[in-house]
Each structure stands twice: as structure tokens, then as C-alpha cells.
Amino acid sequence: MTGLFKTRLQRHLREMAKYLRLVFNDFFVFALLFFLGGLGLGYSNVLKQLHGHEWWAPLVALLVLTIVAQIGRLATLIEDADRVFLLPKERAMHAYLVAARRYSQVIAQATQAIAIFLLSPFLAVTLGWSVTPVLLLLVAQVALKDALLRMDLASAYQVTGQARMNRWPIKWGLSLIVLACGLWITPLVAVILAIVADIAVAVWFQQHWQTQQIRWREQIKIEDNRMLGIYRFFNMFTEVPMLSGTIKRRRYLDGLFHLIKPTHEQTYLYLFSRGMARGTEFSGLIVRLTVIGMMLLYFIRGEWLPVILAALFIYLIGFQLLPFFHQYDDIVFTHVYPVAAAQRLKSFVTLMTLILSVTAVLLWIVVVLANQQLLPAAVTLIVEALEVWYLARIYTPQRLKRSAENRA
Amino acid sequence: MALEVSHVVGGYSQIPVLKDISFDVKDGELVGLIGLNGAGKSTTINHVIGLLTPHQGTITLNGVTIDQDSQAYKQQIAYIPETPVLYQELTLREHLEVTMMAYDLDHEKAWATAHKLLKTFRLDNKLDWFPANFSKGMKQKVMIVCAFLTSAKLFIIDEPFLGLDPLAVNDLLNLIEERKRQGASILMSTHVLDTAQRYCDRFVLLHDGQVKTEGTLSELQAALPEAGESLNDIYLSMTKVDRS
């Protein structure tokens, strides 16, 4: 059974690695560094303004640590089919679940350690803590998280009857008591309390699990929700197949679509525009990048930097829209309709020009608002206009013609 | 002579699936394309609609080949695929509109036809639905409505009877009958042999990428006297030839 978990874990980690590579693309890392740098700077500025012995300091630490203690769920990797295929193996599932908890510890405990590490300058400045109490607090936090994960594990069984041991009032309550003792009395008390709680749960669970059934349905639901959360997160950066394929009617756009006259020449403009806007894949990409670009440009001042960034964002969007041309290649009617291929390409170029122009104008407005100077505004506008023209009208047809030749 | 397939060798890769195929479909004629799974029916159809290019041989539609004028060639064809394919992001209404735009139809006239067809196939209250909400049978009906909206000279229908309810099958046969009277040709592949026997004017029996035999039912019966009376018997005897 631990073998089963290992295979699943490998598959899971491969999948996560695939998405993480997509999330942490060069561009995102760049933005993230900016963001973290800003946060770090802000944090150190706040610390400089403190003079020690603030009455609210332990309260802030308590709140932060209690929230952090809830981060890191029990990842069981249980699948829907398991309740059919693994049902006869219910007793053996114990080893599987224990292995799952061991894996879950890694991320959860790393999070705890990082949180304590980040909080240590704050504790040192406000409470005058040296290294020893901080380390003791770390031990308490890790033991606490261990106990909380053990409760999650115990709740996979019906050990406590209908009530679950890992309900949020219990978890939050235990965290608050342990950490409050550590912050107001002394960290050593927190260490003792956390370890006692951990051992109590462990002993109790050890005595009871063998006579209990696994809550299959609930565990499957919990795991599904956990995965859904992860996929949703990834979906903000890239397209996740488990979530994609969603189509929104977007009735409010009908007015815009009606501007496209239903003539033979416009066949593909009619199709492409609706497909692009209603499918979440490409419309989401355009909106995401435009909004990020606008936010970034709002904080950027200078003569050339806004111009370069605006140009970069238009290029990024335009470049990533190119595959949409082949979106309907699998649909036989794309080839059967008596519409010339050149007409299809022309419609796509028109759509590209439209989308990139709207993005360019939005970015330009932000540049004007942020800088309020004539020169950057004028230069940005000219550069954007040239770029949109080149990207949509020259580069796109060339590139798509070449890829069509490669396909044939 | 509407469609003329002559000495076509072709397939998906360099290895030919079709080995020197020739047959024709005349104006106002319904020809049944009959054969086992893998006999080459779909490959033949894909060549006719221009998805595949023959290695050898020619396909002419009212005197035009796809190489001479692809638009004029495609303009004459309406296709109903075996598995319905729809644009996921378009509503039923928009599918009809795209068809009208693609075939450059007169919108007013086309909509009149469309409403009649929608009513026949009980889709008239679903104009704003997305394909995701349609059942397989409904999707197939959408394909039928889109195809018969056009004034194509050649209808190519790939296995239309599976998945349709009996009422719809009947309505489709009536539609085919009506278009035939107007002079359109129909090439239809199917496994439902008793229906084919009753409605098709001629048959092309494909086997292993070759035209085994073709002709009207009486011609087939004359060619294979031992086989039996019905198309089903003739078809079965044809496949047995290969088994022994």
C-alpha cells in the first residue's frame, strides 16, 4: 500500500512540476521578484519604526502563527475509483494514509519554519527575543502542526463517530491556546503543550483505528476539493485541462458581435470573434495580461521604461493568440466550407488588429495617467501603433502561412 | 453526371487504403456506399469532400475538380459527418448563420428554410442553446439542418441512421427524397441495409479498398445469383468470399 502511495505521489509530483514550470515562467518570476522586493522593503521599514514593547505585538504574532498553522492540508491523493477498488483493502489503507501524512508533513512543516523565520526579526524587535525562545517557538509550532495533521488523519476514520476530530473550532482553538501560552508565558510551555496534545491524539488514534471504517466519500470529496483548489491556482497562470473547456455565453457582448455583418467574407470573423470571447482560454489570457500590464505600468515612471513595457505586453499577448488560428482545424467544416483559406487568414488578422488595438489603447491610457507628460505619452502611442500594425498585419500572416506549409 | 470518381488511389498516408476506385453519382440519384468497417467508406468520403488528396485519379463534380477551383467545388457539397461536430462556442442560431455566410446564401430565404427544418426536427425552441446542452441525436439533427439549409448539388451523408429516433429517420428520408426530386445527388454510407435497400437507387459495395460490385439491386442480384434476394444477403456473401 505504501507502494501505491509512492506511485501516485510520483505521478502527482510530475504533474505539479509540469504546472510549476508553466507558472514560474521568466516573466512571472520577474514580476514576483518585484513584488517580493517591495514587500521586503515595506517590512523592514515597518520594523525600523517600532521601538519595542508594543502591547499589540504578541497579538499580531498569535494571529499570524495561528493562521499559518492551518496551512498545509492532508494530501491523501485518494481517487474516486478507490472506494470501489480499494474497499476490500480497507485495513491495508492504514499504511497508505500514514504515508500520505508523512508526505503532507514536508510542505506543511516547511511552511511553518519559513513563517517563524520571517517572523523572527519582528519578535526580536518587539519582544526582545533571542535565538533560543525563537527556536523553542519553532519546535512548538512544528509539534502543533504535527498534532493538527494527525487529527486530519484520524478524521479519515469514523473514530469519533459522526463528529470529526478535525473540525475548525477544535483546530483553531488548540492552535490559539498553545501559541498564546508560548507568546505570553514562555515558549517552553507551548512546546510541552503541543507535544502533549500530539501524543494524546496519537495514542487515542492508535487504540481506535483498527475497529473503524474509512470515510471514503468524505475523504474523496476533501481530496477533490484540495486538487480543485490547486488547479484553480494554476489556472490563473496557465490553462489547466481539468478546468478548461468552459464556455460562457457573455450575452453582454452580443451588441459588439452584431457589428459584424453576416456576409460571406466575414464568415470566419463571425466564428473567430465569438469563439475567442466565449471560450475562457484565450479571452482569459488577454484579460489577465492586459490587467497585469496596466497595474505594472501604473507604478512605472520614466521616459523609456513605460514604452518598452507596453510594447512587451502587446507582443506577449499577440504572440500567444497565434495558436487560436488553428483552434477549429479539428472541425471538419473548417475545411468543407466553401470559404477560401486566404479569407480565413484575413479574418484572423482583422481580429488580431482589433484585440491588440484595444489592449494598446488601455495600456496607453495608464501610461498617460501615470506619467502625465507629453513625451512618454506620444512615444508610447507611436511605438504601440507601429507594433500593432507590424504584429497583426505583417508578422501574423507570414508566420501562419509558414506554419500551414509545414503542416501540409 | 454529378459526381465522378475515377481510378482513385488514396489514403491517409503513403500506404493507399483505396485501390483504384471508380464510381459515379448521377443527378437526382441516391447512391449507397456499403462496406464493412475499414473497407474504405470514410476514406472515400474524405477524398470526395476534399479533406484528402488522391495519390492518383480524379474526382470531378459537375465538371470541376478541387484543384481547378476549390471554392466552386466546395460550394456544391453539403456534408453530414458520422459523428456530429459543432463549434462549442456557437449557439444553434449562430451555427445556422455561419452556414449561411459560408455558403453565401440569401439570409431571408435561408431562414425560411431553416425554420421549416427546425420545426420538423423539433429544434425550433432551442435556437439559443450551446452544443454542450444537446444530446447526440440532437447534434446529429443540427448537422442535418445545417446541410439541408444549403442548395448543394451533392449531399454526402455518412451513416445517418444510427442515433436518430425513428421519427427523425423518417423525416430525413423525406428530405432526401425531396432534394432528389429537385435534382440533387446524394452519396450515403450506411450499415442499415434494409433501409438502404428500400431507398437507394444504386449501390457501391466496397471491400478492402476496392469496388467489389456496383449497380441497382436487380443488377447486383443478377451478378451474384447464388447470394440471395436481399441486399443483406448479397452483402454477407460478399464478405464471406474473403473469409474462406
XYZ file of C-alpha atoms in Angstrom:
652
model
C 0.000 0.000 0.000
C 2.877 2.380 0.634
C 3.976 1.314 -2.838
C 0.659 2.514 -4.221
C 1.077 5.840 -2.500
C 4.607 6.168 -3.843
C 3.479 5.611 -7.450
C 0.665 8.085 -7.006
C 2.962 10.586 -5.390
C 5.420 10.354 -8.258
C 2.635 10.954 -10.751
C 1.294 13.813 -8.657
C 4.701 15.455 -8.307
C 5.334 15.121 -12.039
C 2.045 16.857 -12.723
C 2.760 19.603 -10.206
C 6.253 20.095 -11.638
C 4.751 20.490 -15.081
C 2.426 23.231 -13.914
C 5.019 24.925 -11.731
C 7.291 25.207 -14.749
C 4.462 26.957 -16.546
C 3.644 29.211 -13.603
C 7.206 30.243 -12.926
C 7.966 31.359 -16.434
C 10.588 34.045 -16.855
C 8.037 36.747 -16.969
C 6.248 35.717 -13.785
C 9.494 35.295 -11.853
C 10.395 38.821 -12.906
C 7.079 40.172 -11.605
C 7.340 38.072 -8.445
C 10.814 39.397 -7.641
C 9.499 42.952 -7.926
C 6.614 42.088 -5.656
C 8.694 40.282 -3.013
C 11.323 43.007 -3.084
C 8.634 45.593 -2.439
C 7.160 43.543 0.394
C 10.580 43.025 1.991
C 11.322 46.714 1.792
C 7.966 47.545 3.364
C 8.505 45.012 6.149
C 11.954 46.375 7.026
C 10.580 49.950 7.013
C 7.834 48.921 9.427
C 10.386 47.212 11.697
C 12.504 50.395 11.794
C 9.583 52.402 13.105
C 8.986 50.042 16.067
C 10.699 50.770 19.383
C 9.951 47.555 21.249
C 7.348 46.541 23.852
C 4.312 47.293 21.711
C 1.354 45.796 23.548
C -0.193 44.505 20.282
C 2.920 42.696 19.073
C 2.112 39.271 20.627
C -1.440 39.579 19.281
C -0.165 40.039 15.725
C 2.261 37.128 16.146
C -0.527 34.959 17.563
C -2.825 35.725 14.653
C -0.144 35.120 12.023
C 1.078 31.857 13.566
C -2.444 30.508 14.134
C -3.314 31.119 10.501
C -0.020 29.614 9.326
C -0.662 26.541 11.487
C -3.760 25.804 9.385
C -1.792 25.891 6.115
C -0.802 22.528 4.660
C -3.643 20.094 4.360
C -3.514 16.318 4.474
C -2.878 15.298 0.868
C -4.242 11.775 0.512
C -4.242 11.570 -3.318
C -7.306 9.335 -2.961
C -9.285 8.911 -6.169
C -12.943 8.330 -6.798
C -12.439 4.791 -8.054
C -10.720 3.838 -4.798
C -13.982 3.339 -2.971
C -14.722 0.501 -5.366
C -11.300 -0.987 -5.984
C -9.650 -0.474 -2.609
C -12.683 -1.228 -0.470
C -11.567 -4.825 0.152
C -8.196 -3.457 1.243
C -9.597 -1.112 3.847
C -7.341 -2.275 6.713
C -4.263 -2.067 4.496
C -5.205 1.512 3.652
C -3.814 2.499 7.031
C -0.248 2.236 5.763
C -1.261 4.285 2.738
C -2.789 7.044 4.826
C 0.194 7.142 7.174
C 2.466 7.517 4.148
C 0.201 10.293 2.911
C 0.533 12.112 6.220
C 4.304 11.745 6.104
C 4.365 13.377 2.674
C 1.972 16.127 3.761
C 4.339 16.959 6.624
C 7.045 18.129 4.222
C 5.214 21.087 2.748
C 3.300 21.867 5.926
C 6.334 21.922 8.205
C 8.445 23.836 5.695
C 5.728 26.490 5.679
C 5.816 26.660 9.491
C 9.591 27.033 9.525
C 9.564 29.777 6.900
C 6.834 31.641 8.799
C 8.777 31.541 12.064
C 11.934 32.599 10.227
C 10.156 35.579 8.661
C 8.571 36.481 11.964
C 11.805 36.269 13.987
C 13.023 39.840 13.276
C 9.609 41.106 14.368
C 9.768 39.032 17.586
C 13.316 40.202 18.246
C 12.425 43.885 17.804
C 9.133 43.957 19.708
C 9.567 41.260 22.385
C 13.347 41.307 22.595
C 13.523 37.548 21.921
C 16.910 35.951 21.393
C 17.614 32.844 19.290
C 16.634 30.284 21.983
C 12.998 31.309 22.514
C 12.522 31.630 18.740
C 13.836 28.099 18.262
C 11.581 26.818 21.063
C 8.633 28.509 19.412
C 9.584 26.787 16.172
C 9.547 23.411 17.940
C 6.141 24.217 19.426
C 4.781 25.283 16.033
C 6.052 22.118 14.332
C 4.654 19.863 17.085
C 1.346 21.714 16.851
C 1.180 21.206 13.097
C 2.017 17.535 13.626
C -0.924 17.216 16.002
C -3.249 19.004 13.574
C -2.253 16.718 10.694
C -2.750 13.724 12.968
C -6.275 14.949 13.648
C -6.876 15.125 9.884
C -5.634 11.559 9.596
C -7.807 10.348 12.479
C -10.794 12.027 10.856
C -10.342 9.875 7.781
C -11.722 7.125 10.022
C -15.025 7.181 11.783
C -13.123 7.047 15.107
C -15.140 9.802 16.644
C -18.500 8.610 15.446
C -20.313 11.148 13.333
C -18.359 14.108 14.680
C -14.957 14.722 13.156
C -11.915 15.462 15.246
C -10.576 17.993 12.783
C -13.451 20.434 12.827
C -12.178 24.014 12.578
C -13.173 25.190 16.111
C -11.026 22.394 17.572
C -8.040 23.057 15.324
C -8.175 26.835 15.733
C -8.849 26.543 19.464
C -5.888 24.253 20.080
C -3.601 26.475 17.990
C -4.693 29.614 19.845
C -4.183 28.075 23.308
C -0.764 26.595 22.523
C 0.588 29.679 20.808
C -0.870 32.133 23.341
C 0.921 30.242 26.116
C 4.112 30.453 24.108
C 3.858 34.169 23.405
C 2.629 35.442 26.785
C 4.060 32.944 29.260
C 7.155 31.279 27.796
C 7.816 29.226 24.622
C 8.724 26.169 26.675
C 5.144 25.852 27.917
C 3.946 25.889 24.299
C 6.407 23.135 23.402
C 5.160 20.937 26.258
C 1.505 21.621 25.497
C 1.890 20.908 21.768
C 3.769 17.664 22.371
C 1.207 16.508 24.954
C -1.621 17.227 22.526
C 0.207 15.427 19.713
C 0.845 12.338 21.855
C -2.732 12.318 23.151
C -4.148 12.295 19.618
C -1.621 9.656 18.540
C -2.394 7.286 21.417
C -6.094 7.701 21.033
C -5.931 7.114 17.290
C -3.652 4.095 17.692
C -6.178 2.441 20.023
C -9.194 3.068 17.842
C -8.458 2.968 14.099
C -8.489 -0.826 13.748
C -12.159 -1.108 14.610
C -13.248 1.786 12.434
C -14.292 2.308 8.819
C -12.727 4.832 6.489
C -14.988 7.708 5.498
C -14.455 7.061 1.789
C -16.950 9.504 0.377
C -15.824 12.382 2.537
C -12.131 11.712 2.029
C -12.656 11.621 -1.729
C -14.589 14.860 -1.588
C -11.932 16.532 0.546
C -9.166 15.408 -1.793
C -11.127 16.522 -4.860
C -11.608 19.939 -3.311
C -7.943 20.153 -2.471
C -6.952 19.332 -6.055
C -9.555 21.706 -7.412
C -8.015 24.477 -5.320
C -4.575 23.706 -6.725
C -5.864 23.590 -10.295
C -7.702 26.868 -9.797
C -4.467 28.432 -8.648
C -2.589 27.146 -11.684
C -5.439 28.196 -13.904
C -4.691 31.814 -13.085
C -1.407 31.469 -14.930
C -1.971 28.776 -17.475
C -4.714 26.657 -18.941
C -5.497 23.540 -16.905
C -7.223 20.818 -18.926
C -9.219 19.646 -15.904
C -10.825 23.055 -15.754
C -10.674 24.284 -19.329
C -13.348 23.936 -21.932
C -15.600 26.258 -20.046
C -17.677 28.425 -22.296
C -19.520 31.487 -21.113
C -22.451 32.869 -23.039
C -21.441 36.512 -22.356
C -24.699 37.926 -23.599
C -23.438 41.462 -22.898
C -21.082 41.117 -25.853
C -23.893 40.379 -28.310
C -24.119 44.074 -29.189
C -20.478 44.042 -30.274
C -20.888 40.830 -32.257
C -23.804 42.311 -34.147
C -21.395 44.864 -35.632
C -20.040 42.012 -37.748
C -22.187 41.936 -40.847
C -23.349 38.428 -41.788
C -21.745 38.361 -45.229
C -19.749 35.618 -46.907
C -16.453 37.470 -46.421
C -16.996 37.760 -42.680
C -17.718 34.066 -42.044
C -14.578 33.477 -40.042
C -14.582 36.826 -38.301
C -18.044 35.858 -37.060
C -16.766 32.494 -35.848
C -13.368 33.588 -34.511
C -14.658 36.573 -32.559
C -17.335 34.554 -30.792
C -15.013 31.639 -30.153
C -12.296 33.872 -28.784
C -14.599 35.832 -26.483
C -16.734 32.991 -25.175
C -14.030 30.412 -24.601
C -12.198 31.221 -21.383
C -8.819 30.069 -22.629
C -7.828 32.941 -24.889
C -10.105 35.641 -23.511
C -8.741 34.900 -20.041
C -5.213 35.235 -21.340
C -5.904 38.604 -22.925
C -7.641 39.960 -19.836
C -5.002 38.627 -17.426
C -2.065 40.052 -19.340
C -3.785 43.368 -20.012
C -4.677 43.836 -16.343
C -1.191 42.853 -15.131
C 0.314 45.183 -17.722
C -1.916 48.055 -16.664
C -1.069 47.522 -12.986
C 2.650 47.356 -13.681
C 2.598 50.425 -15.925
C 0.761 52.394 -13.289
C 3.735 52.111 -10.940
C 6.422 52.657 -13.564
C 7.752 56.118 -14.315
C 10.355 57.190 -16.784
C 10.942 58.059 -20.388
C 11.662 54.694 -21.924
C 10.644 52.027 -19.417
C 6.866 52.505 -19.914
C 7.334 52.394 -23.678
C 9.324 49.174 -23.510
C 6.904 47.535 -21.073
C 3.819 48.500 -23.074
C 5.448 47.127 -26.211
C 6.415 43.950 -24.358
C 2.878 43.300 -23.170
C 1.381 43.810 -26.612
C 3.957 41.431 -28.035
C 3.237 38.826 -25.321
C -0.493 38.941 -25.970
C -0.206 38.960 -29.742
C 2.251 36.119 -29.783
C 0.123 33.894 -27.572
C -3.003 34.472 -29.656
C -1.464 32.951 -32.785
C -2.422 29.313 -31.959
C -6.080 30.343 -31.932
C -5.965 30.338 -35.738
C -5.796 26.551 -35.581
C -8.482 26.257 -32.898
C -11.027 24.904 -35.363
C -8.752 22.794 -37.553
C -10.180 19.635 -35.974
C -13.687 20.553 -37.049
C -14.269 19.159 -40.498
C -16.441 22.080 -41.592
C -13.485 24.409 -41.393
C -12.220 22.530 -44.435
C -15.558 21.775 -46.074
C -16.995 25.301 -46.098
C -16.542 26.971 -49.455
C -14.509 29.804 -47.950
C -11.023 30.472 -49.271
C -8.129 29.933 -46.893
C -6.947 33.467 -47.637
C -10.297 34.757 -46.409
C -9.878 32.864 -43.156
C -6.428 34.364 -42.655
C -7.747 37.848 -43.422
C -10.472 37.478 -40.799
C -7.921 36.376 -38.233
C -5.686 39.352 -38.982
C -8.651 41.675 -38.561
C -9.462 40.133 -35.185
C -5.823 40.370 -34.063
C -5.706 44.034 -35.051
C -8.892 44.719 -33.109
C -7.804 42.962 -29.918
C -4.282 44.375 -29.898
C -5.576 47.867 -30.606
C -7.916 47.754 -27.633
C -5.102 46.479 -25.398
C -2.739 49.127 -26.744
C -5.223 51.909 -26.026
C -5.838 50.638 -22.478
C -2.110 50.436 -21.750
C -1.593 53.859 -23.285
C -4.248 55.410 -21.039
C -2.435 54.039 -17.968
C 0.896 55.376 -19.224
C -0.651 58.814 -19.702
C -2.240 58.747 -16.230
C 0.954 57.570 -14.550
C 3.409 59.927 -16.224
C 1.292 62.938 -17.208
C 3.948 64.108 -19.594
C 3.692 64.705 -23.277
C 6.821 62.911 -24.447
C 6.330 59.403 -22.983
C 2.653 59.515 -23.948
C 3.417 60.426 -27.545
C 6.288 57.976 -27.902
C 4.250 55.129 -26.379
C 1.377 55.812 -28.738
C 3.590 55.823 -31.819
C 5.519 52.707 -30.784
C 2.290 50.863 -29.930
C 0.657 51.781 -33.234
C 3.682 50.599 -35.206
C 3.896 47.399 -33.180
C 0.213 46.509 -33.542
C 0.407 47.179 -37.252
C 3.526 45.062 -37.710
C 2.477 42.235 -35.385
C -1.050 41.833 -36.712
C -0.710 42.768 -40.358
C 2.793 41.622 -41.316
C 4.068 39.088 -38.807
C 0.845 37.105 -38.228
C 0.078 36.277 -41.884
C 3.712 35.407 -42.571
C 4.003 33.177 -39.562
C 0.679 31.397 -40.118
C 1.404 30.838 -43.796
C 4.696 29.274 -42.852
C 3.127 27.001 -40.244
C 0.434 25.975 -42.757
C 3.165 24.996 -45.196
C 4.902 22.998 -42.512
C 1.709 21.153 -41.744
C 0.973 20.235 -45.319
C -23.181 13.166 -64.229
C -22.846 14.962 -60.905
C -20.017 13.198 -59.120
C -17.451 11.169 -60.937
C -14.761 9.291 -59.056
C -12.332 7.718 -61.469
C -9.391 5.465 -60.691
C -8.741 7.000 -57.310
C -5.850 5.626 -55.299
C -5.535 7.261 -51.925
C -5.437 7.144 -48.144
C -4.200 8.915 -45.069
C -0.525 8.128 -45.539
C 1.640 6.910 -48.380
C 0.138 3.437 -47.964
C -3.048 3.509 -50.044
C -6.318 2.449 -48.446
C -8.249 2.903 -51.653
C -7.000 0.862 -54.557
C -8.197 2.204 -57.867
C -11.777 3.140 -57.082
C -14.252 4.280 -59.723
C -17.930 5.041 -59.442
C -20.330 7.855 -60.141
C -23.438 9.501 -58.776
C -25.880 10.948 -61.295
C -28.202 13.925 -60.882
C -31.232 13.121 -58.757
C -29.775 9.819 -57.649
C -29.219 8.348 -54.202
C -26.205 6.065 -54.128
C -25.489 3.863 -51.126
C -21.877 3.282 -50.181
C -21.825 -0.107 -48.478
C -18.952 -1.918 -46.823
C -17.532 -3.355 -43.624
C -15.691 -1.339 -41.011
C -12.365 -0.439 -42.529
C -13.484 -1.148 -46.107
C -12.689 2.432 -47.100
C -16.071 4.172 -46.945
C -14.919 7.073 -44.795
C -11.687 7.378 -46.742
C -13.684 7.632 -49.943
C -15.902 10.299 -48.413
C -12.886 12.241 -47.117
C -11.476 12.282 -50.619
C -14.742 13.500 -52.089
C -15.104 16.355 -49.597
C -11.524 17.400 -50.214
C -10.018 16.522 -46.855
C -7.628 14.109 -48.529
C -5.864 14.451 -51.862
C -5.814 11.366 -54.096
C -2.426 9.913 -54.947
C -3.783 9.057 -58.371
C -7.043 9.515 -60.214
C -9.531 12.356 -60.293
C -12.738 13.379 -58.586
C -14.943 15.618 -60.682
C -18.087 17.355 -59.527
C -20.185 18.734 -62.385
C -17.050 19.214 -64.418
C -14.930 20.866 -61.714
C -12.118 19.308 -59.741
C -10.959 20.689 -56.432
C -7.610 21.651 -57.928
C -9.199 23.720 -60.666
C -11.434 25.774 -58.380
C -11.704 24.667 -54.790
C -14.363 27.214 -53.937
C -16.653 26.285 -56.814
C -16.134 22.624 -55.949
C -16.849 23.001 -52.237
C -19.818 25.282 -52.903
C -21.648 22.300 -54.400
C -21.157 19.982 -51.437
C -23.041 19.655 -48.180
C -21.655 17.150 -45.716
C -23.194 15.382 -42.738
C -20.466 13.621 -40.753
C -20.988 10.349 -38.939
C -20.104 11.867 -35.562
C -21.651 15.295 -35.195
C -19.089 18.095 -34.893
C -20.137 21.522 -33.707
C -18.425 24.729 -32.723
C -18.585 24.635 -28.924
C -18.769 28.416 -28.629
C -21.646 28.950 -31.053
C -25.341 28.637 -30.356
C -27.634 26.745 -32.711
C -28.774 30.023 -34.256
C -25.175 31.019 -34.883
C -24.367 27.667 -36.453
C -27.127 28.254 -38.952
C -25.877 31.768 -39.599
C -22.281 30.642 -40.116
C -23.545 28.061 -42.616
C -25.490 30.747 -44.476
C -22.443 33.011 -44.512
C -20.050 30.282 -45.580
C -22.282 29.173 -48.472
C -23.185 32.776 -49.244
C -26.926 32.107 -49.025
C -29.674 34.675 -49.112
C -30.395 35.106 -45.416
C -34.111 35.707 -45.710
C -34.747 32.670 -47.870
C -32.346 30.521 -45.879
C -34.029 31.395 -42.601
C -37.404 30.444 -44.076
C -35.990 27.026 -44.962
C -34.259 26.834 -41.604
C -37.426 27.442 -39.602
C -39.213 24.732 -41.525
C -36.370 22.280 -40.916
C -36.066 23.215 -37.240
C -39.749 22.591 -36.768
C -39.518 19.205 -38.481
C -36.689 18.129 -36.221
C -38.191 19.740 -33.121
C -35.295 22.100 -32.554
C -37.217 25.350 -33.090
C -37.264 26.207 -29.366
C -33.550 25.534 -28.890
C -32.073 28.261 -31.086
C -30.070 29.800 -28.247
C -28.636 26.570 -26.887
C -24.966 25.682 -26.882
C -23.876 22.309 -28.323
C -22.848 21.165 -24.837
C -26.544 21.030 -23.925
C -27.572 18.889 -26.892
C -27.863 15.111 -26.828
C -26.066 13.144 -29.525
C -29.237 12.733 -31.551
C -29.968 16.454 -31.362
C -26.453 17.283 -32.529
C -26.984 14.982 -35.478
C -30.202 16.815 -36.288
C -28.322 20.118 -36.164
C -25.906 18.690 -38.739
C -28.853 17.670 -40.931
C -30.489 21.085 -40.659
C -27.218 22.868 -41.495
C -26.631 20.646 -44.532
C -30.127 20.885 -45.936
C -30.119 24.642 -45.443
C -27.784 24.890 -48.402
C -28.739 24.411 -52.007
C -25.899 21.977 -52.564
C -25.861 19.792 -55.664
C -24.285 16.887 -53.828
C -25.135 15.773 -50.314
C -22.669 13.475 -48.616
C -24.182 11.696 -45.662
C -22.052 9.431 -43.509
C -24.047 6.796 -41.608
C -27.107 8.912 -40.833
C -29.421 6.384 -39.232
C -27.644 5.386 -36.029
C -28.573 7.536 -33.071
C -31.573 9.189 -34.696
C -35.044 8.442 -33.399
C -37.405 6.662 -35.849
C -39.367 9.839 -36.484
C -36.199 11.715 -37.419
C -35.035 8.887 -39.681
C -38.340 9.127 -41.494
C -38.091 12.913 -41.787
C -34.534 12.653 -43.090
C -35.604 10.148 -45.759
C -38.384 12.503 -46.824
C -35.882 15.365 -47.064
C -33.566 13.266 -49.183
C -36.490 12.333 -51.417
C -37.450 15.986 -51.826
C -33.915 17.087 -52.747
C -33.608 14.220 -55.199
C -36.710 15.419 -56.987
C -35.085 18.844 -57.233
C -32.152 17.243 -58.999
C -29.592 16.944 -56.194
C -27.407 13.852 -55.863
C -26.787 12.040 -52.620
C -23.927 9.777 -51.622
C -24.734 7.963 -48.414
C -22.734 5.427 -46.446
C -24.607 3.145 -44.076
C -24.744 -0.197 -42.318
C -28.517 -0.165 -42.016
C -29.045 -2.327 -45.053
C -32.800 -2.807 -45.146
C -33.325 0.959 -45.138
C -30.648 1.346 -47.796
C -32.297 -1.364 -49.891
C -35.627 0.450 -49.810
C -34.373 3.955 -50.574
C -31.133 3.844 -52.557
C -31.248 3.860 -56.330
C -27.867 2.231 -56.708
C -25.211 0.665 -54.508
C -21.447 0.711 -54.450
C -20.139 -2.268 -52.488
C -16.692 -1.532 -51.137
C -14.426 -4.237 -49.835
C -10.792 -3.951 -48.827
C -10.350 -0.649 -50.621
C -11.844 -1.854 -53.874
C -15.232 -1.565 -55.508
C -16.403 -5.164 -55.305
C -19.507 -4.575 -57.352
C -21.917 -1.761 -58.133
C -25.347 -1.260 -59.623
C -29.040 -1.357 -58.829
C -30.390 -4.068 -56.602
C -31.529 -6.142 -59.593
C -28.132 -5.744 -61.217
C -26.470 -6.958 -58.017
C -28.845 -9.894 -57.826
C -28.033 -10.772 -61.415
C -24.301 -10.528 -60.770
C -24.437 -12.745 -57.697
C -27.272 -15.168 -58.354
C -26.401 -17.567 -55.537
C -26.163 -14.845 -52.921
C -29.863 -14.366 -52.280
C -32.594 -11.797 -52.715
C -31.908 -9.013 -50.267
C -29.060 -6.528 -50.057
C -28.244 -8.049 -46.687
C -27.685 -11.484 -48.244
C -25.592 -10.090 -51.074
C -23.520 -8.096 -48.593
C -22.939 -11.118 -46.356
C -21.962 -13.336 -49.262
C -19.520 -10.665 -50.403
C -17.793 -10.668 -47.035
C -17.688 -14.464 -46.949
C -15.722 -14.533 -50.174
C -12.888 -13.038 -48.270
C -13.173 -15.216 -45.177
C -12.697 -18.549 -46.887
